[in-house]
């Protein structure tokens, strides 16, 4: 997130002074980025589209008029049922849940209500401030993952090196419950901090991420019962409570064994919409152009400078 983070740190505002804490500056940026959700202004030349003028300068938000109408209908339905807390009264969040149910209002209301209950029970609204994942350094040693740069459209890139993961050693330094809390905490940070910062950098509304899974060295040793339970828990949270936040996923270094054995097994944990966004590339090493035909697909979305240092 180097580019986005630098932009966020440089962002100046009359409400924030140089000596204010970093958290205060991020909070101000987050509030301004989220507050754009209900403002409609000039129609675009393209039929059925509207451009939204945001309170942060130079950010464009293009919306489909048909989607706006159904989001408005959903919003009123949630208000009538007292299911729309102010912090979640956001156009793009409502739209994500609608897309996940193929714009079925009744199913969306049910999914939304379940999400609110989960957030209350899990303590999600307070997890950034209250949860301390003190074992992070040890965890990333046994499960290398994290955000690294942005793609060519300004979306944050999330990278996991699954082939380097050691589930047994991972459970020696943490638990599934604590890792899941860390996962949710990072998701909340991405939505509340990274995406607004990337929106400022890209000068348009950024609402989704790009994921790269490096499966080099991945084998059955990585798919222990513990790993399966952890993957299932993460998939449930992502699919049910953070739908439609993935723009696309690239699986790199995928050999024959992965395609024939591991990938079919992994698909059982994923919903069809997520699977449709995944491209599996056979790349021996994405830091070197060894498979030009496969690598070109990745380079269409990700600049080489965004991942060269990661390898």
PDB file of C-alpha atoms in Angstrom:
ATOM      1  CA  UNK A   1       0.000   0.000   0.000  1.00  0.00           C
ATOM      2  CA  UNK A   2       3.020   2.295  -0.290  1.00  0.00           C
ATOM      3  CA  UNK A   3       1.494   4.645  -2.861  1.00  0.00           C
ATOM      4  CA  UNK A   4      -1.857   4.904  -1.146  1.00  0.00           C
ATOM      5  CA  UNK A   5      -0.354   5.277   2.306  1.00  0.00           C
ATOM      6  CA  UNK A   6       1.906   8.109   1.150  1.00  0.00           C
ATOM      7  CA  UNK A   7      -1.065   9.859  -0.445  1.00  0.00           C
ATOM      8  CA  UNK A   8      -3.090   9.473   2.718  1.00  0.00           C
ATOM      9  CA  UNK A   9      -0.255  10.828   4.859  1.00  0.00           C
ATOM     10  CA  UNK A  10       0.157  13.854   2.569  1.00  0.00           C
ATOM     11  CA  UNK A  11      -3.557  14.574   2.446  1.00  0.00           C
ATOM     12  CA  UNK A  12      -4.168  17.917   4.115  1.00  0.00           C
ATOM     13  CA  UNK A  13      -7.381  19.338   5.442  1.00  0.00           C
ATOM     14  CA  UNK A  14      -8.411  22.382   7.433  1.00  0.00           C
ATOM     15  CA  UNK A  15      -9.817  20.094  10.125  1.00  0.00           C
ATOM     16  CA  UNK A  16      -6.429  18.358  10.630  1.00  0.00           C
ATOM     17  CA  UNK A  17      -3.184  20.024  11.661  1.00  0.00           C
ATOM     18  CA  UNK A  18       0.366  18.704  11.349  1.00  0.00           C
ATOM     19  CA  UNK A  19       0.623  17.775  14.996  1.00  0.00           C
ATOM     20  CA  UNK A  20      -2.605  15.765  15.165  1.00  0.00           C
ATOM     21  CA  UNK A  21      -2.219  11.985  15.644  1.00  0.00           C
ATOM     22  CA  UNK A  22      -2.143   9.796  12.543  1.00  0.00           C
ATOM     23  CA  UNK A  23      -5.359   8.103  13.578  1.00  0.00           C
ATOM     24  CA  UNK A  24      -7.176  11.445  13.593  1.00  0.00           C
ATOM     25  CA  UNK A  25      -6.012  12.201  10.049  1.00  0.00           C
ATOM     26  CA  UNK A  26      -7.113   8.769   8.829  1.00  0.00           C
ATOM     27  CA  UNK A  27     -10.461   9.164  10.596  1.00  0.00           C
ATOM     28  CA  UNK A  28     -11.125  12.480   8.873  1.00  0.00           C
ATOM     29  CA  UNK A  29     -10.267  11.047   5.477  1.00  0.00           C
ATOM     30  CA  UNK A  30     -12.438   7.993   6.106  1.00  0.00           C
ATOM     31  CA  UNK A  31     -15.452  10.085   7.120  1.00  0.00           C
ATOM     32  CA  UNK A  32     -15.147  12.293   4.043  1.00  0.00           C
ATOM     33  CA  UNK A  33     -14.768   9.331   1.696  1.00  0.00           C
ATOM     34  CA  UNK A  34     -17.793   7.547   3.169  1.00  0.00           C
ATOM     35  CA  UNK A  35     -20.010  10.644   3.399  1.00  0.00           C
ATOM     36  CA  UNK A  36     -20.329  10.803  -0.387  1.00  0.00           C
ATOM     37  CA  UNK A  37     -22.784   7.902  -0.443  1.00  0.00           C
ATOM     38  CA  UNK A  38     -26.018   9.844  -1.022  1.00  0.00           C
ATOM     39  CA  UNK A  39     -24.995  12.848  -3.143  1.00  0.00           C
ATOM     40  CA  UNK A  40     -26.126  12.837  -6.787  1.00  0.00           C
ATOM     41  CA  UNK A  41     -25.208  15.608  -9.215  1.00  0.00           C
ATOM     42  CA  UNK A  42     -24.606  15.889 -12.928  1.00  0.00           C
ATOM     43  CA  UNK A  43     -25.649  13.090 -15.293  1.00  0.00           C
ATOM     44  CA  UNK A  44     -22.925  11.715 -17.549  1.00  0.00           C
ATOM     45  CA  UNK A  45     -23.214  11.562 -21.309  1.00  0.00           C
ATOM     46  CA  UNK A  46     -23.392   7.780 -21.132  1.00  0.00           C
ATOM     47  CA  UNK A  47     -27.014   6.769 -20.799  1.00  0.00           C
ATOM     48  CA  UNK A  48     -27.989   5.357 -17.439  1.00  0.00           C
ATOM     49  CA  UNK A  49     -24.920   6.641 -15.602  1.00  0.00           C
ATOM     50  CA  UNK A  50     -24.417   9.429 -13.082  1.00  0.00           C
ATOM     51  CA  UNK A  51     -21.262  11.075 -11.805  1.00  0.00           C
ATOM     52  CA  UNK A  52     -21.195  11.807  -8.083  1.00  0.00           C
ATOM     53  CA  UNK A  53     -19.269  14.863  -6.883  1.00  0.00           C
ATOM     54  CA  UNK A  54     -17.509  13.878  -3.680  1.00  0.00           C
ATOM     55  CA  UNK A  55     -16.525  16.190  -0.811  1.00  0.00           C
ATOM     56  CA  UNK A  56     -12.883  15.129  -1.363  1.00  0.00           C
ATOM     57  CA  UNK A  57     -11.654  16.945  -4.501  1.00  0.00           C
ATOM     58  CA  UNK A  58     -10.923  15.094  -7.747  1.00  0.00           C
ATOM     59  CA  UNK A  59     -12.676  11.802  -6.875  1.00  0.00           C
ATOM     60  CA  UNK A  60     -15.182  10.541  -9.422  1.00  0.00           C
ATOM     61  CA  UNK A  61     -17.927   8.089  -8.500  1.00  0.00           C
ATOM     62  CA  UNK A  62     -19.888   6.660 -11.440  1.00  0.00           C
ATOM     63  CA  UNK A  63     -23.181   4.958 -10.660  1.00  0.00           C
ATOM     64  CA  UNK A  64     -25.759   3.083 -12.674  1.00  0.00           C
ATOM     65  CA  UNK A  65     -29.220   4.670 -12.466  1.00  0.00           C
ATOM     66  CA  UNK A  66     -30.997   1.311 -12.276  1.00  0.00           C
ATOM     67  CA  UNK A  67     -28.741   0.220  -9.435  1.00  0.00           C
ATOM     68  CA  UNK A  68     -29.366   3.509  -7.659  1.00  0.00           C
ATOM     69  CA  UNK A  69     -33.107   2.901  -7.698  1.00  0.00           C
ATOM     70  CA  UNK A  70     -32.877  -0.570  -6.213  1.00  0.00           C
ATOM     71  CA  UNK A  71     -30.330   0.582  -3.618  1.00  0.00           C
ATOM     72  CA  UNK A  72     -32.783   3.316  -2.644  1.00  0.00           C
ATOM     73  CA  UNK A  73     -35.559   0.725  -2.323  1.00  0.00           C
ATOM     74  CA  UNK A  74     -33.363  -1.487  -0.151  1.00  0.00           C
ATOM     75  CA  UNK A  75     -32.294   1.453   1.981  1.00  0.00           C
ATOM     76  CA  UNK A  76     -35.911   2.415   2.695  1.00  0.00           C
ATOM     77  CA  UNK A  77     -36.775  -1.205   3.517  1.00  0.00           C
ATOM     78  CA  UNK A  78     -33.912  -1.385   6.010  1.00  0.00           C
ATOM     79  CA  UNK A  79     -34.894   1.944   7.555  1.00  0.00           C
ATOM     80  CA  UNK A  80     -38.458   0.723   7.986  1.00  0.00           C
ATOM     81  CA  UNK A  81     -37.171  -2.360   9.795  1.00  0.00           C
ATOM     82  CA  UNK A  82     -34.675  -0.348  11.892  1.00  0.00           C
ATOM     83  CA  UNK A  83     -31.799  -2.295  10.326  1.00  0.00           C
ATOM     84  CA  UNK A  84     -29.655   0.573   9.054  1.00  0.00           C
ATOM     85  CA  UNK A  85     -27.198   1.950  11.626  1.00  0.00           C
ATOM     86  CA  UNK A  86     -25.700   5.286  10.498  1.00  0.00           C
ATOM     87  CA  UNK A  87     -22.182   3.811  10.186  1.00  0.00           C
ATOM     88  CA  UNK A  88     -23.443   1.302   7.595  1.00  0.00           C
ATOM     89  CA  UNK A  89     -25.683   3.718   5.698  1.00  0.00           C
ATOM     90  CA  UNK A  90     -23.389   3.620   2.674  1.00  0.00           C
ATOM     91  CA  UNK A  91     -24.429   3.333  -0.975  1.00  0.00           C
ATOM     92  CA  UNK A  92     -21.595   1.028  -2.009  1.00  0.00           C
ATOM     93  CA  UNK A  93     -22.005  -1.288   0.969  1.00  0.00           C
ATOM     94  CA  UNK A  94     -25.707  -1.701   0.198  1.00  0.00           C
ATOM     95  CA  UNK A  95     -24.885  -2.303  -3.462  1.00  0.00           C
ATOM     96  CA  UNK A  96     -22.363  -5.020  -2.590  1.00  0.00           C
ATOM     97  CA  UNK A  97     -24.987  -6.998  -0.665  1.00  0.00           C
ATOM     98  CA  UNK A  98     -27.505  -6.556  -3.477  1.00  0.00           C
ATOM     99  CA  UNK A  99     -25.067  -7.866  -6.072  1.00  0.00           C
ATOM    100  CA  UNK A 100     -24.378 -10.885  -3.903  1.00  0.00           C
ATOM    101  CA  UNK A 101     -28.063 -11.868  -4.005  1.00  0.00           C
ATOM    102  CA  UNK A 102     -28.498 -10.885  -7.658  1.00  0.00           C
ATOM    103  CA  UNK A 103     -30.572  -7.856  -6.563  1.00  0.00           C
ATOM    104  CA  UNK A 104     -33.183  -9.826  -4.654  1.00  0.00           C
ATOM    105  CA  UNK A 105     -34.459  -7.391  -2.002  1.00  0.00           C
ATOM    106  CA  UNK A 106     -35.894 -10.039   0.323  1.00  0.00           C
ATOM    107  CA  UNK A 107     -32.697 -12.138   0.320  1.00  0.00           C
ATOM    108  CA  UNK A 108     -30.579  -9.028   0.752  1.00  0.00           C
ATOM    109  CA  UNK A 109     -32.540  -7.899   3.814  1.00  0.00           C
ATOM    110  CA  UNK A 110     -32.069 -11.344   5.370  1.00  0.00           C
ATOM    111  CA  UNK A 111     -28.327 -11.348   4.613  1.00  0.00           C
ATOM    112  CA  UNK A 112     -27.995  -7.800   5.938  1.00  0.00           C
ATOM    113  CA  UNK A 113     -29.765  -8.682   9.196  1.00  0.00           C
ATOM    114  CA  UNK A 114     -27.482 -11.697   9.658  1.00  0.00           C
ATOM    115  CA  UNK A 115     -24.461  -9.478   9.023  1.00  0.00           C
ATOM    116  CA  UNK A 116     -25.527  -6.984  11.693  1.00  0.00           C
ATOM    117  CA  UNK A 117     -26.066  -9.780  14.213  1.00  0.00           C
ATOM    118  CA  UNK A 118     -22.645 -11.242  13.423  1.00  0.00           C
ATOM    119  CA  UNK A 119     -20.983  -7.855  13.856  1.00  0.00           C
ATOM    120  CA  UNK A 120     -22.616  -7.420  17.273  1.00  0.00           C
ATOM    121  CA  UNK A 121     -21.666 -10.917  18.425  1.00  0.00           C
ATOM    122  CA  UNK A 122     -18.130 -10.775  17.002  1.00  0.00           C
ATOM    123  CA  UNK A 123     -17.426  -7.240  18.194  1.00  0.00           C
ATOM    124  CA  UNK A 124     -16.510  -6.133  14.685  1.00  0.00           C
ATOM    125  CA  UNK A 125     -17.280  -2.440  15.167  1.00  0.00           C
ATOM    126  CA  UNK A 126     -14.658  -2.235  17.928  1.00  0.00           C
ATOM    127  CA  UNK A 127     -12.119  -4.736  16.615  1.00  0.00           C
ATOM    128  CA  UNK A 128      -9.645  -2.225  15.164  1.00  0.00           C
ATOM    129  CA  UNK A 129      -9.313  -0.404  18.453  1.00  0.00           C
ATOM    130  CA  UNK A 130      -9.631  -3.294  20.888  1.00  0.00           C
ATOM    131  CA  UNK A 131      -7.981  -6.360  19.350  1.00  0.00           C
ATOM    132  CA  UNK A 132      -4.199  -6.663  19.703  1.00  0.00           C
ATOM    133  CA  UNK A 133      -2.727  -9.373  17.481  1.00  0.00           C
ATOM    134  CA  UNK A 134       0.625  -9.393  19.245  1.00  0.00           C
ATOM    135  CA  UNK A 135       1.762 -12.580  17.506  1.00  0.00           C
ATOM    136  CA  UNK A 136       1.585 -11.026  14.007  1.00  0.00           C
ATOM    137  CA  UNK A 137       5.312 -11.233  13.276  1.00  0.00           C
ATOM    138  CA  UNK A 138       5.439 -14.938  14.124  1.00  0.00           C
ATOM    139  CA  UNK A 139       2.236 -15.604  12.197  1.00  0.00           C
ATOM    140  CA  UNK A 140       3.486 -14.004   8.973  1.00  0.00           C
ATOM    141  CA  UNK A 141       6.657 -16.072   9.271  1.00  0.00           C
ATOM    142  CA  UNK A 142       4.547 -19.246   9.002  1.00  0.00           C
ATOM    143  CA  UNK A 143       1.837 -17.778   6.746  1.00  0.00           C
ATOM    144  CA  UNK A 144       3.317 -15.004   4.529  1.00  0.00           C
ATOM    145  CA  UNK A 145       0.542 -12.626   3.462  1.00  0.00           C
ATOM    146  CA  UNK A 146      -0.400  -8.956   3.383  1.00  0.00           C
ATOM    147  CA  UNK A 147      -1.134  -5.924   1.214  1.00  0.00           C
ATOM    148  CA  UNK A 148       1.549  -4.879  -1.259  1.00  0.00           C
ATOM    149  CA  UNK A 149       1.066  -1.951  -3.661  1.00  0.00           C
ATOM    150  CA  UNK A 150      -1.844  -1.299  -5.999  1.00  0.00           C
ATOM    151  CA  UNK A 151      -2.935  -2.610  -9.394  1.00  0.00           C
ATOM    152  CA  UNK A 152      -3.128  -0.473 -12.542  1.00  0.00           C
ATOM    153  CA  UNK A 153      -6.622   0.717 -11.614  1.00  0.00           C
ATOM    154  CA  UNK A 154      -5.544   1.809  -8.133  1.00  0.00           C
ATOM    155  CA  UNK A 155      -7.004  -1.143  -6.236  1.00  0.00           C
ATOM    156  CA  UNK A 156      -5.002  -2.470  -3.267  1.00  0.00           C
ATOM    157  CA  UNK A 157      -3.234  -5.767  -3.951  1.00  0.00           C
ATOM    158  CA  UNK A 158      -3.472  -8.519  -1.344  1.00  0.00           C
ATOM    159  CA  UNK A 159      -0.864 -11.294  -1.668  1.00  0.00           C
ATOM    160  CA  UNK A 160      -0.698 -14.707  -0.006  1.00  0.00           C
ATOM    161  CA  UNK A 161       2.166 -17.187  -0.430  1.00  0.00           C
ATOM    162  CA  UNK A 162       0.181 -20.321   0.301  1.00  0.00           C
ATOM    163  CA  UNK A 163       3.014 -22.613  -0.662  1.00  0.00           C
ATOM    164  CA  UNK A 164       5.069 -21.168   2.205  1.00  0.00           C
ATOM    165  CA  UNK A 165       2.319 -21.678   4.780  1.00  0.00           C
ATOM    166  CA  UNK A 166       2.891 -24.162   7.607  1.00  0.00           C
ATOM    167  CA  UNK A 167      -0.459 -24.794   9.372  1.00  0.00           C
ATOM    168  CA  UNK A 168       1.109 -26.816  12.192  1.00  0.00           C
ATOM    169  CA  UNK A 169       3.666 -24.154  13.065  1.00  0.00           C
ATOM    170  CA  UNK A 170       0.994 -21.460  12.641  1.00  0.00           C
ATOM    171  CA  UNK A 171      -1.167 -23.066  15.320  1.00  0.00           C
ATOM    172  CA  UNK A 172       1.868 -23.152  17.639  1.00  0.00           C
ATOM    173  CA  UNK A 173       1.863 -19.343  17.788  1.00  0.00           C
ATOM    174  CA  UNK A 174      -1.863 -18.528  17.491  1.00  0.00           C
ATOM    175  CA  UNK A 175      -5.332 -20.111  17.331  1.00  0.00           C
ATOM    176  CA  UNK A 176      -7.995 -20.273  14.633  1.00  0.00           C
ATOM    177  CA  UNK A 177     -10.176 -17.915  16.704  1.00  0.00           C
ATOM    178  CA  UNK A 178      -7.446 -15.301  17.088  1.00  0.00           C
ATOM    179  CA  UNK A 179      -6.355 -15.533  13.464  1.00  0.00           C
ATOM    180  CA  UNK A 180      -9.948 -15.079  12.347  1.00  0.00           C
ATOM    181  CA  UNK A 181     -10.170 -11.930  14.479  1.00  0.00           C
ATOM    182  CA  UNK A 182      -6.983 -10.662  12.857  1.00  0.00           C
ATOM    183  CA  UNK A 183      -8.445 -11.424   9.418  1.00  0.00           C
ATOM    184  CA  UNK A 184     -11.593  -9.439  10.222  1.00  0.00           C
ATOM    185  CA  UNK A 185      -9.527  -6.595  11.678  1.00  0.00           C
ATOM    186  CA  UNK A 186      -7.514  -6.355   8.448  1.00  0.00           C
ATOM    187  CA  UNK A 187     -10.731  -6.438   6.397  1.00  0.00           C
ATOM    188  CA  UNK A 188     -12.109  -3.554   8.423  1.00  0.00           C
ATOM    189  CA  UNK A 189      -8.874  -1.588   7.965  1.00  0.00           C
ATOM    190  CA  UNK A 190      -9.016  -2.184   4.226  1.00  0.00           C
ATOM    191  CA  UNK A 191     -12.598  -0.889   3.997  1.00  0.00           C
ATOM    192  CA  UNK A 192     -12.193   2.054   6.366  1.00  0.00           C
ATOM    193  CA  UNK A 193      -8.627   3.156   5.623  1.00  0.00           C
ATOM    194  CA  UNK A 194      -7.004   1.565   2.562  1.00  0.00           C
ATOM    195  CA  UNK A 195      -9.881   1.912   0.081  1.00  0.00           C
ATOM    196  CA  UNK A 196     -10.593   5.584   0.929  1.00  0.00           C
ATOM    197  CA  UNK A 197      -6.852   6.347   0.667  1.00  0.00           C
ATOM    198  CA  UNK A 198      -6.665   4.557  -2.689  1.00  0.00           C
ATOM    199  CA  UNK A 199      -9.708   6.518  -3.854  1.00  0.00           C
ATOM    200  CA  UNK A 200      -7.831   9.737  -3.177  1.00  0.00           C
ATOM    201  CA  UNK A 201      -4.750   8.455  -5.018  1.00  0.00           C
ATOM    202  CA  UNK A 202      -6.747   7.143  -8.016  1.00  0.00           C
ATOM    203  CA  UNK A 203      -9.088  10.195  -8.096  1.00  0.00           C
ATOM    204  CA  UNK A 204     -12.076   7.866  -8.354  1.00  0.00           C
ATOM    205  CA  UNK A 205     -14.050   5.684  -5.982  1.00  0.00           C
ATOM    206  CA  UNK A 206     -12.169   2.423  -5.267  1.00  0.00           C
ATOM    207  CA  UNK A 207     -14.359  -0.237  -3.602  1.00  0.00           C
ATOM    208  CA  UNK A 208     -12.691  -3.569  -4.386  1.00  0.00           C
ATOM    209  CA  UNK A 209      -9.311  -5.299  -4.170  1.00  0.00           C
ATOM    210  CA  UNK A 210      -7.102  -7.522  -6.321  1.00  0.00           C
ATOM    211  CA  UNK A 211      -5.687 -10.719  -4.818  1.00  0.00           C
ATOM    212  CA  UNK A 212      -2.642 -12.749  -5.860  1.00  0.00           C
ATOM    213  CA  UNK A 213      -2.246 -16.270  -4.472  1.00  0.00           C
ATOM    214  CA  UNK A 214       1.216 -17.753  -4.952  1.00  0.00           C
ATOM    215  CA  UNK A 215       0.848 -21.534  -4.744  1.00  0.00           C
ATOM    216  CA  UNK A 216       4.475 -22.373  -5.500  1.00  0.00           C
ATOM    217  CA  UNK A 217       5.359 -25.396  -3.348  1.00  0.00           C
ATOM    218  CA  UNK A 218       1.758 -25.982  -2.261  1.00  0.00           C
ATOM    219  CA  UNK A 219       1.001 -29.640  -1.578  1.00  0.00           C
ATOM    220  CA  UNK A 220      -1.121 -31.926   0.526  1.00  0.00           C
ATOM    221  CA  UNK A 221       1.126 -31.104   3.521  1.00  0.00           C
ATOM    222  CA  UNK A 222      -0.419 -27.642   3.499  1.00  0.00           C
ATOM    223  CA  UNK A 223      -3.982 -29.017   3.573  1.00  0.00           C
ATOM    224  CA  UNK A 224      -4.153 -30.369   7.097  1.00  0.00           C
ATOM    225  CA  UNK A 225      -7.482 -30.520   8.998  1.00  0.00           C
ATOM    226  CA  UNK A 226      -6.409 -27.328  10.768  1.00  0.00           C
ATOM    227  CA  UNK A 227      -5.792 -25.573   7.464  1.00  0.00           C
ATOM    228  CA  UNK A 228      -9.164 -26.758   6.140  1.00  0.00           C
ATOM    229  CA  UNK A 229     -10.970 -25.438   9.229  1.00  0.00           C
ATOM    230  CA  UNK A 230      -9.193 -22.096   8.991  1.00  0.00           C
ATOM    231  CA  UNK A 231      -9.948 -21.782   5.270  1.00  0.00           C
ATOM    232  CA  UNK A 232     -13.608 -22.654   5.832  1.00  0.00           C
ATOM    233  CA  UNK A 233     -13.938 -20.066   8.619  1.00  0.00           C
ATOM    234  CA  UNK A 234     -12.331 -17.339   6.518  1.00  0.00           C
ATOM    235  CA  UNK A 235     -14.418 -18.193   3.454  1.00  0.00           C
ATOM    236  CA  UNK A 236     -17.639 -18.019   5.488  1.00  0.00           C
ATOM    237  CA  UNK A 237     -16.795 -14.571   6.855  1.00  0.00           C
ATOM    238  CA  UNK A 238     -15.700 -13.216   3.475  1.00  0.00           C
ATOM    239  CA  UNK A 239     -18.673 -14.544   1.523  1.00  0.00           C
ATOM    240  CA  UNK A 240     -21.407 -13.756   4.052  1.00  0.00           C
ATOM    241  CA  UNK A 241     -20.271 -10.520   5.669  1.00  0.00           C
ATOM    242  CA  UNK A 242     -17.932  -8.856   3.132  1.00  0.00           C
ATOM    243  CA  UNK A 243     -19.475  -9.814  -0.224  1.00  0.00           C
ATOM    244  CA  UNK A 244     -18.353  -8.377  -3.551  1.00  0.00           C
ATOM    245  CA  UNK A 245     -15.140  -6.821  -2.218  1.00  0.00           C
ATOM    246  CA  UNK A 246     -12.949  -8.916  -4.527  1.00  0.00           C
ATOM    247  CA  UNK A 247     -12.510  -7.503  -8.026  1.00  0.00           C
ATOM    248  CA  UNK A 248     -10.325 -10.358  -9.287  1.00  0.00           C
ATOM    249  CA  UNK A 249      -7.900 -13.022  -8.112  1.00  0.00           C
ATOM    250  CA  UNK A 250      -4.794 -14.418  -9.765  1.00  0.00           C
ATOM    251  CA  UNK A 251      -3.404 -17.817  -8.765  1.00  0.00           C
ATOM    252  CA  UNK A 252       0.229 -18.007  -9.840  1.00  0.00           C
ATOM    253  CA  UNK A 253       2.797 -20.802  -9.922  1.00  0.00           C
ATOM    254  CA  UNK A 254      -0.035 -23.297 -10.380  1.00  0.00           C
ATOM    255  CA  UNK A 255       1.369 -26.659 -11.492  1.00  0.00           C
ATOM    256  CA  UNK A 256      -0.378 -29.795 -12.691  1.00  0.00           C
ATOM    257  CA  UNK A 257      -0.807 -31.111  -9.146  1.00  0.00           C
ATOM    258  CA  UNK A 258      -2.570 -27.971  -8.043  1.00  0.00           C
ATOM    259  CA  UNK A 259      -4.917 -27.952 -11.029  1.00  0.00           C
ATOM    260  CA  UNK A 260      -5.851 -31.625 -10.792  1.00  0.00           C
ATOM    261  CA  UNK A 261      -6.022 -32.165  -7.037  1.00  0.00           C
ATOM    262  CA  UNK A 262      -5.828 -29.075  -4.833  1.00  0.00           C
ATOM    263  CA  UNK A 263      -7.878 -26.576  -6.843  1.00  0.00           C
ATOM    264  CA  UNK A 264     -10.973 -28.830  -7.145  1.00  0.00           C
ATOM    265  CA  UNK A 265     -10.832 -29.365  -3.365  1.00  0.00           C
ATOM    266  CA  UNK A 266     -10.389 -25.657  -2.623  1.00  0.00           C
ATOM    267  CA  UNK A 267     -13.382 -24.683  -4.763  1.00  0.00           C
ATOM    268  CA  UNK A 268     -15.675 -26.373  -2.254  1.00  0.00           C
ATOM    269  CA  UNK A 269     -15.011 -23.480   0.136  1.00  0.00           C
ATOM    270  CA  UNK A 270     -15.728 -20.732  -2.427  1.00  0.00           C
ATOM    271  CA  UNK A 271     -18.960 -19.320  -3.794  1.00  0.00           C
ATOM    272  CA  UNK A 272     -19.544 -19.325  -7.601  1.00  0.00           C
ATOM    273  CA  UNK A 273     -19.131 -15.539  -7.901  1.00  0.00           C
ATOM    274  CA  UNK A 274     -15.673 -15.702  -6.336  1.00  0.00           C
ATOM    275  CA  UNK A 275     -14.631 -18.616  -8.540  1.00  0.00           C
ATOM    276  CA  UNK A 276     -15.696 -16.652 -11.618  1.00  0.00           C
ATOM    277  CA  UNK A 277     -13.246 -13.878 -10.677  1.00  0.00           C
ATOM    278  CA  UNK A 278     -10.255 -16.208 -10.429  1.00  0.00           C
ATOM    279  CA  UNK A 279      -7.651 -16.745 -13.113  1.00  0.00           C
ATOM    280  CA  UNK A 280      -5.169 -19.577 -12.655  1.00  0.00           C
ATOM    281  CA  UNK A 281      -1.808 -18.825 -14.245  1.00  0.00           C
ATOM    282  CA  UNK A 282       1.102 -21.197 -14.700  1.00  0.00           C
ATOM    283  CA  UNK A 283       4.102 -18.994 -13.944  1.00  0.00           C
ATOM    284  CA  UNK A 284       7.333 -20.490 -12.699  1.00  0.00           C
ATOM    285  CA  UNK A 285       8.388 -17.216 -11.085  1.00  0.00           C
ATOM    286  CA  UNK A 286       6.419 -14.031 -11.584  1.00  0.00           C
ATOM    287  CA  UNK A 287       9.502 -11.925 -10.914  1.00  0.00           C
ATOM    288  CA  UNK A 288      10.982 -13.237 -14.185  1.00  0.00           C
ATOM    289  CA  UNK A 289       9.368 -13.415 -17.612  1.00  0.00           C
ATOM    290  CA  UNK A 290       9.591 -17.188 -18.003  1.00  0.00           C
ATOM    291  CA  UNK A 291       6.072 -17.808 -19.244  1.00  0.00           C
ATOM    292  CA  UNK A 292       5.240 -14.801 -21.478  1.00  0.00           C
ATOM    293  CA  UNK A 293       1.732 -15.930 -22.436  1.00  0.00           C
ATOM    294  CA  UNK A 294       0.651 -16.473 -18.850  1.00  0.00           C
ATOM    295  CA  UNK A 295       2.516 -13.524 -17.389  1.00  0.00           C
ATOM    296  CA  UNK A 296       0.910 -11.106 -19.856  1.00  0.00           C
ATOM    297  CA  UNK A 297      -2.488 -11.730 -18.241  1.00  0.00           C
ATOM    298  CA  UNK A 298      -1.136 -10.676 -14.871  1.00  0.00           C
ATOM    299  CA  UNK A 299       0.683  -7.676 -16.333  1.00  0.00           C
ATOM    300  CA  UNK A 300      -2.568  -6.412 -17.817  1.00  0.00           C
ATOM    301  CA  UNK A 301      -3.752  -5.775 -14.270  1.00  0.00           C
ATOM    302  CA  UNK A 302      -0.607  -5.434 -12.154  1.00  0.00           C
ATOM    303  CA  UNK A 303       2.519  -3.450 -12.884  1.00  0.00           C
ATOM    304  CA  UNK A 304       5.701  -5.481 -12.412  1.00  0.00           C
ATOM    305  CA  UNK A 305       7.037  -2.944  -9.894  1.00  0.00           C
ATOM    306  CA  UNK A 306       4.134  -3.832  -7.583  1.00  0.00           C
ATOM    307  CA  UNK A 307       5.286  -7.404  -7.046  1.00  0.00           C
ATOM    308  CA  UNK A 308       8.944  -7.612  -8.037  1.00  0.00           C
ATOM    309  CA  UNK A 309      10.145  -6.800  -4.493  1.00  0.00           C
ATOM    310  CA  UNK A 310       7.621  -9.215  -2.970  1.00  0.00           C
ATOM    311  CA  UNK A 311       9.291 -12.196  -4.673  1.00  0.00           C
TER     312      UNK A 311
END
